[in-house]
PDB file of C-alpha atoms in Angstrom:
ATOM      1  CA  UNK U 896       0.236   0.236  -0.095  1.00  0.00           C
ATOM      2  CA  UNK U 897       1.326   3.292  -0.955  1.00  0.00           C
ATOM      3  CA  UNK U 898       1.190   6.231   1.760  1.00  0.00           C
ATOM      4  CA  UNK U 899      -0.081   9.439   0.617  1.00  0.00           C
ATOM      5  CA  UNK U 900       2.433  12.369   0.712  1.00  0.00           C
ATOM      6  CA  UNK U 901       1.402  15.235   2.384  1.00  0.00           C
ATOM      7  CA  UNK U 902       0.374  18.254   0.059  1.00  0.00           C
ATOM      8  CA  UNK U 903       1.816  21.108   0.199  1.00  0.00           C
ATOM      9  CA  UNK U 904      -0.324  24.180   0.418  1.00  0.00           C
ATOM     10  CA  UNK U 905       0.638  27.657   0.466  1.00  0.00           C
ATOM     11  CA  UNK U 906       0.968  29.282   3.604  1.00  0.00           C
ATOM     12  CA  UNK U 907       2.162  32.552   5.176  1.00  0.00           C
ATOM     13  CA  UNK U 908       5.727  32.679   6.247  1.00  0.00           C
ATOM     14  CA  UNK U 909       6.316  31.562   9.454  1.00  0.00           C
ATOM     15  CA  UNK U 910       7.295  34.362  11.555  1.00  0.00           C
ATOM     16  CA  UNK U 911       9.049  33.519  14.823  1.00  0.00           C
ATOM     17  CA  UNK U 912       8.074  30.084  16.333  1.00  0.00           C
ATOM     18  CA  UNK U 913       4.349  30.279  14.372  1.00  0.00           C
ATOM     19  CA  UNK U 914       5.316  27.632  12.430  1.00  0.00           C
ATOM     20  CA  UNK U 915       2.596  25.437  10.987  1.00  0.00           C
ATOM     21  CA  UNK U 916       1.718  21.782  11.644  1.00  0.00           C
ATOM     22  CA  UNK U 917       2.908  21.029   8.038  1.00  0.00           C
ATOM     23  CA  UNK U 918       6.549  23.404   8.554  1.00  0.00           C
ATOM     24  CA  UNK U 919       6.925  21.556  11.692  1.00  0.00           C
ATOM     25  CA  UNK U 920       6.948  18.371   9.850  1.00  0.00           C
ATOM     26  CA  UNK U 921       9.138  19.374   6.872  1.00  0.00           C
ATOM     27  CA  UNK U 922      11.284  20.936   8.982  1.00  0.00           C
ATOM     28  CA  UNK U 923      11.668  17.465  11.413  1.00  0.00           C
ATOM     29  CA  UNK U 924      12.282  15.738   8.124  1.00  0.00           C
ATOM     30  CA  UNK U 925      14.941  18.449   6.634  1.00  0.00           C
ATOM     31  CA  UNK U 926      16.657  18.497  10.401  1.00  0.00           C
ATOM     32  CA  UNK U 927      16.743  14.457  10.402  1.00  0.00           C
ATOM     33  CA  UNK U 928      19.355  14.586   7.373  1.00  0.00           C
ATOM     34  CA  UNK U 929      22.723  12.920   9.050  1.00  0.00           C
ATOM     35  CA  UNK U 930      25.794  15.785   8.652  1.00  0.00           C
ATOM     36  CA  UNK U 931      27.756  14.382   5.941  1.00  0.00           C
ATOM     37  CA  UNK U 932      31.133  14.390   7.963  1.00  0.00           C
ATOM     38  CA  UNK U 933      29.601  13.597  11.306  1.00  0.00           C
ATOM     39  CA  UNK U 934      27.056  11.337  10.485  1.00  0.00           C
ATOM     40  CA  UNK U 935      26.594  10.388  13.682  1.00  0.00           C
ATOM     41  CA  UNK U 936      24.200  13.710  14.454  1.00  0.00           C
ATOM     42  CA  UNK U 937      21.422  15.014  12.331  1.00  0.00           C
ATOM     43  CA  UNK U 938      21.764  18.778  10.801  1.00  0.00           C
ATOM     44  CA  UNK U 939      18.941  19.816  13.629  1.00  0.00           C
ATOM     45  CA  UNK U 940      21.539  17.824  16.314  1.00  0.00           C
ATOM     46  CA  UNK U 941      24.288  20.103  15.191  1.00  0.00           C
ATOM     47  CA  UNK U 942      22.115  23.053  15.053  1.00  0.00           C
ATOM     48  CA  UNK U 943      22.866  24.334  11.466  1.00  0.00           C
ATOM     49  CA  UNK U 944      18.852  24.162  10.585  1.00  0.00           C
ATOM     50  CA  UNK U 945      17.979  27.817  10.703  1.00  0.00           C
ATOM     51  CA  UNK U 946      14.540  27.522   9.412  1.00  0.00           C
ATOM     52  CA  UNK U 947      11.992  26.384   7.369  1.00  0.00           C
ATOM     53  CA  UNK U 948       8.789  28.183   5.247  1.00  0.00           C
ATOM     54  CA  UNK U 949       6.489  27.149   3.117  1.00  0.00           C
ATOM     55  CA  UNK U 950       6.323  29.939   0.065  1.00  0.00           C
ATOM     56  CA  UNK U 951       3.569  28.664  -2.349  1.00  0.00           C
ATOM     57  CA  UNK U 952       2.054  26.198  -3.609  1.00  0.00           C
ATOM     58  CA  UNK U 953       4.314  23.401  -3.456  1.00  0.00           C
ATOM     59  CA  UNK U 954       7.667  25.857  -2.519  1.00  0.00           C
ATOM     60  CA  UNK U 955       9.589  25.232   0.038  1.00  0.00           C
ATOM     61  CA  UNK U 956      12.760  27.405   1.225  1.00  0.00           C
ATOM     62  CA  UNK U 957      14.850  26.040   3.876  1.00  0.00           C
ATOM     63  CA  UNK U 958      17.685  28.228   5.870  1.00  0.00           C
ATOM     64  CA  UNK U 959      21.207  26.428   6.767  1.00  0.00           C
ATOM     65  CA  UNK U 960      23.674  28.103   8.362  1.00  0.00           C
ATOM     66  CA  UNK U 961      27.459  26.398   7.617  1.00  0.00           C
ATOM     67  CA  UNK U 962      29.670  25.461  10.940  1.00  0.00           C
ATOM     68  CA  UNK U 963      32.019  27.635   8.976  1.00  0.00           C
ATOM     69  CA  UNK U 964      31.527  30.045   5.605  1.00  0.00           C
ATOM     70  CA  UNK U 965      33.913  28.074   3.935  1.00  0.00           C
ATOM     71  CA  UNK U 966      32.234  24.326   4.892  1.00  0.00           C
ATOM     72  CA  UNK U 967      32.807  21.941   2.205  1.00  0.00           C
ATOM     73  CA  UNK U 968      30.095  19.951   3.216  1.00  0.00           C
ATOM     74  CA  UNK U 969      26.818  22.399   2.337  1.00  0.00           C
ATOM     75  CA  UNK U 970      26.456  21.375  -0.936  1.00  0.00           C
ATOM     76  CA  UNK U 971      26.051  18.156   0.497  1.00  0.00           C
ATOM     77  CA  UNK U 972      23.816  19.145   2.967  1.00  0.00           C
ATOM     78  CA  UNK U 973      21.623  20.877   0.652  1.00  0.00           C
ATOM     79  CA  UNK U 974      21.352  18.113  -1.327  1.00  0.00           C
ATOM     80  CA  UNK U 975      20.095  15.817   0.995  1.00  0.00           C
ATOM     81  CA  UNK U 976      17.748  18.104   2.445  1.00  0.00           C
ATOM     82  CA  UNK U 977      16.160  18.494  -0.766  1.00  0.00           C
ATOM     83  CA  UNK U 978      16.133  15.246  -1.624  1.00  0.00           C
ATOM     84  CA  UNK U 979      14.728  14.270   1.566  1.00  0.00           C
ATOM     85  CA  UNK U 980      11.749  16.700   1.385  1.00  0.00           C
ATOM     86  CA  UNK U 981      11.607  15.783  -2.516  1.00  0.00           C
ATOM     87  CA  UNK U 982      10.727  12.094  -1.420  1.00  0.00           C
ATOM     88  CA  UNK U 983       8.027  13.429   1.268  1.00  0.00           C
ATOM     89  CA  UNK U 984       5.999  15.462  -1.846  1.00  0.00           C
ATOM     90  CA  UNK U 985       7.986  18.803  -1.886  1.00  0.00           C
ATOM     91  CA  UNK U 986       8.497  19.094  -5.624  1.00  0.00           C
ATOM     92  CA  UNK U 987      10.271  22.764  -5.052  1.00  0.00           C
ATOM     93  CA  UNK U 988      13.004  22.917  -2.321  1.00  0.00           C
ATOM     94  CA  UNK U 989      15.137  26.239  -2.022  1.00  0.00           C
ATOM     95  CA  UNK U 990      17.720  25.993   0.441  1.00  0.00           C
ATOM     96  CA  UNK U 991      19.616  29.304   1.427  1.00  0.00           C
ATOM     97  CA  UNK U 992      22.898  29.909   3.041  1.00  0.00           C
ATOM     98  CA  UNK U 993      22.057  32.349   6.392  1.00  0.00           C
ATOM     99  CA  UNK U 994      25.669  33.078   7.690  1.00  0.00           C
ATOM    100  CA  UNK U 995      24.389  35.958  10.108  1.00  0.00           C
ATOM    101  CA  UNK U 996      23.877  35.304  13.189  1.00  0.00           C
ATOM    102  CA  UNK U 997      27.006  32.963  12.832  1.00  0.00           C
ATOM    103  CA  UNK U 998      26.635  29.337  13.904  1.00  0.00           C
ATOM    104  CA  UNK U 999      28.496  28.755  17.021  1.00  0.00           C
ATOM    105  CA  UNK U1000      29.578  25.459  18.855  1.00  0.00           C
ATOM    106  CA  UNK U1001      26.580  26.101  21.740  1.00  0.00           C
ATOM    107  CA  UNK U1002      23.984  25.490  18.874  1.00  0.00           C
ATOM    108  CA  UNK U1003      24.853  21.458  19.134  1.00  0.00           C
ATOM    109  CA  UNK U1004      22.379  20.302  21.265  1.00  0.00           C
ATOM    110  CA  UNK U1005      22.434  17.859  24.284  1.00  0.00           C
ATOM    111  CA  UNK U1006      21.503  15.015  22.510  1.00  0.00           C
ATOM    112  CA  UNK U1007      24.269  15.788  19.428  1.00  0.00           C
ATOM    113  CA  UNK U1008      26.704  16.551  22.108  1.00  0.00           C
ATOM    114  CA  UNK U1009      25.957  12.554  23.316  1.00  0.00           C
ATOM    115  CA  UNK U1010      26.242  11.360  20.340  1.00  0.00           C
ATOM    116  CA  UNK U1011      29.952  12.995  19.459  1.00  0.00           C
ATOM    117  CA  UNK U1012      30.850  11.654  23.046  1.00  0.00           C
ATOM    118  CA  UNK U1013      29.577   8.465  21.979  1.00  0.00           C
ATOM    119  CA  UNK U1014      31.664   7.928  18.852  1.00  0.00           C
ATOM    120  CA  UNK U1015      35.002   8.556  20.458  1.00  0.00           C
ATOM    121  CA  UNK U1016      35.120  12.611  19.552  1.00  0.00           C
ATOM    122  CA  UNK U1017      35.403  15.138  22.407  1.00  0.00           C
ATOM    123  CA  UNK U1018      32.096  17.221  22.177  1.00  0.00           C
ATOM    124  CA  UNK U1019      32.939  21.479  22.688  1.00  0.00           C
ATOM    125  CA  UNK U1020      32.563  22.856  26.004  1.00  0.00           C
ATOM    126  CA  UNK U1021      29.507  25.518  25.886  1.00  0.00           C
ATOM    127  CA  UNK U1022      30.802  29.157  24.982  1.00  0.00           C
ATOM    128  CA  UNK U1023      28.716  30.181  27.654  1.00  0.00           C
ATOM    129  CA  UNK U1024      30.340  28.702  30.620  1.00  0.00           C
ATOM    130  CA  UNK U1025      33.449  30.652  29.558  1.00  0.00           C
ATOM    131  CA  UNK U1026      33.384  33.957  31.449  1.00  0.00           C
ATOM    132  CA  UNK U1027      30.920  36.593  30.486  1.00  0.00           C
ATOM    133  CA  UNK U1028      30.522  34.953  27.285  1.00  0.00           C
ATOM    134  CA  UNK U1029      33.394  36.129  25.674  1.00  0.00           C
ATOM    135  CA  UNK U1030      36.295  34.490  23.916  1.00  0.00           C
ATOM    136  CA  UNK U1031      37.469  30.856  24.521  1.00  0.00           C
ATOM    137  CA  UNK U1032      39.979  30.261  26.712  1.00  0.00           C
ATOM    138  CA  UNK U1033      43.428  29.523  25.289  1.00  0.00           C
ATOM    139  CA  UNK U1034      43.804  26.171  27.469  1.00  0.00           C
ATOM    140  CA  UNK U1035      40.785  24.279  27.496  1.00  0.00           C
ATOM    141  CA  UNK U1036      40.731  21.335  29.175  1.00  0.00           C
ATOM    142  CA  UNK U1037      39.491  18.463  27.123  1.00  0.00           C
ATOM    143  CA  UNK U1038      37.980  15.295  28.336  1.00  0.00           C
ATOM    144  CA  UNK U1039      39.042  12.068  26.606  1.00  0.00           C
ATOM    145  CA  UNK U1040      36.092  10.415  25.259  1.00  0.00           C
ATOM    146  CA  UNK U1041      37.548   6.942  25.988  1.00  0.00           C
ATOM    147  CA  UNK U1042      38.103   7.006  29.498  1.00  0.00           C
ATOM    148  CA  UNK U1043      37.060  10.682  30.930  1.00  0.00           C
ATOM    149  CA  UNK U1044      40.680  11.853  31.607  1.00  0.00           C
ATOM    150  CA  UNK U1045      41.130  15.670  31.251  1.00  0.00           C
ATOM    151  CA  UNK U1046      44.893  14.989  30.783  1.00  0.00           C
ATOM    152  CA  UNK U1047      45.300  15.331  27.099  1.00  0.00           C
ATOM    153  CA  UNK U1048      47.506  16.990  24.480  1.00  0.00           C
ATOM    154  CA  UNK U1049      46.794  18.754  21.147  1.00  0.00           C
ATOM    155  CA  UNK U1050      48.667  16.699  18.226  1.00  0.00           C
ATOM    156  CA  UNK U1051      47.506  18.676  15.254  1.00  0.00           C
ATOM    157  CA  UNK U1052      45.173  22.055  15.130  1.00  0.00           C
ATOM    158  CA  UNK U1053      43.157  20.522  12.312  1.00  0.00           C
ATOM    159  CA  UNK U1054      41.586  16.714  12.304  1.00  0.00           C
ATOM    160  CA  UNK U1055      39.614  14.983   9.223  1.00  0.00           C
ATOM    161  CA  UNK U1056      37.800  18.195   9.182  1.00  0.00           C
ATOM    162  CA  UNK U1057      38.827  22.109   9.781  1.00  0.00           C
ATOM    163  CA  UNK U1058      35.994  21.654  12.677  1.00  0.00           C
ATOM    164  CA  UNK U1059      38.144  19.249  14.424  1.00  0.00           C
ATOM    165  CA  UNK U1060      41.254  19.263  16.012  1.00  0.00           C
ATOM    166  CA  UNK U1061      43.368  15.904  16.641  1.00  0.00           C
ATOM    167  CA  UNK U1062      44.414  14.802  20.458  1.00  0.00           C
ATOM    168  CA  UNK U1063      45.800  11.791  22.352  1.00  0.00           C
ATOM    169  CA  UNK U1064      44.805  11.014  25.875  1.00  0.00           C
ATOM    170  CA  UNK U1065      47.739  10.898  28.233  1.00  0.00           C
ATOM    171  CA  UNK U1066      46.496   8.381  30.689  1.00  0.00           C
ATOM    172  CA  UNK U1067      44.501   5.642  27.716  1.00  0.00           C
ATOM    173  CA  UNK U1068      47.096   6.514  25.174  1.00  0.00           C
ATOM    174  CA  UNK U1069      43.834   6.843  22.350  1.00  0.00           C
ATOM    175  CA  UNK U1070      44.375   9.470  19.983  1.00  0.00           C
ATOM    176  CA  UNK U1071      40.515  11.348  19.323  1.00  0.00           C
ATOM    177  CA  UNK U1072      38.828  14.213  17.668  1.00  0.00           C
ATOM    178  CA  UNK U1073      37.977  17.468  19.509  1.00  0.00           C
ATOM    179  CA  UNK U1074      34.930  19.226  17.865  1.00  0.00           C
ATOM    180  CA  UNK U1075      36.675  22.912  18.403  1.00  0.00           C
ATOM    181  CA  UNK U1076      34.756  25.265  20.171  1.00  0.00           C
ATOM    182  CA  UNK U1077      33.111  28.524  17.985  1.00  0.00           C
TER     183      UNK U1077
END
């Protein structure tokens, strides 16, 4: 039996948190797309989904903020969002890049942080934990996701992606990625 796809009727643009039920469902679907570089977390958990609104009959606009302006995964994210929404009956999807306000690691959800740690990637420390929400301190205590020790050392400022640094734990000797605070 084929499940009918939702009919995408035009609605007024969403204002603030006042999304229609259909917009909420489409936002949930788009946000469930896995990040191409960190597939253990969704785009919503990573905090890069800025919004979604119906702009006309069968037309949806999605706002996406990359983790940094030169993020090479942005095109892949947009393609994956378009595919998921097309598969759910939306014929026209436009993914717009929004750079202001910029994304920060504070946008990563608690569930996203848990999944990063569970996958062996040390999640970033919350920025609001820094003094007055100001600059990130130079000497961060980064907890090893394998044994929990804070006796870790920086091996490289960059790892498999520009968003991560490569570290090693002095206690257990295991190397691990650390998602950098931004």
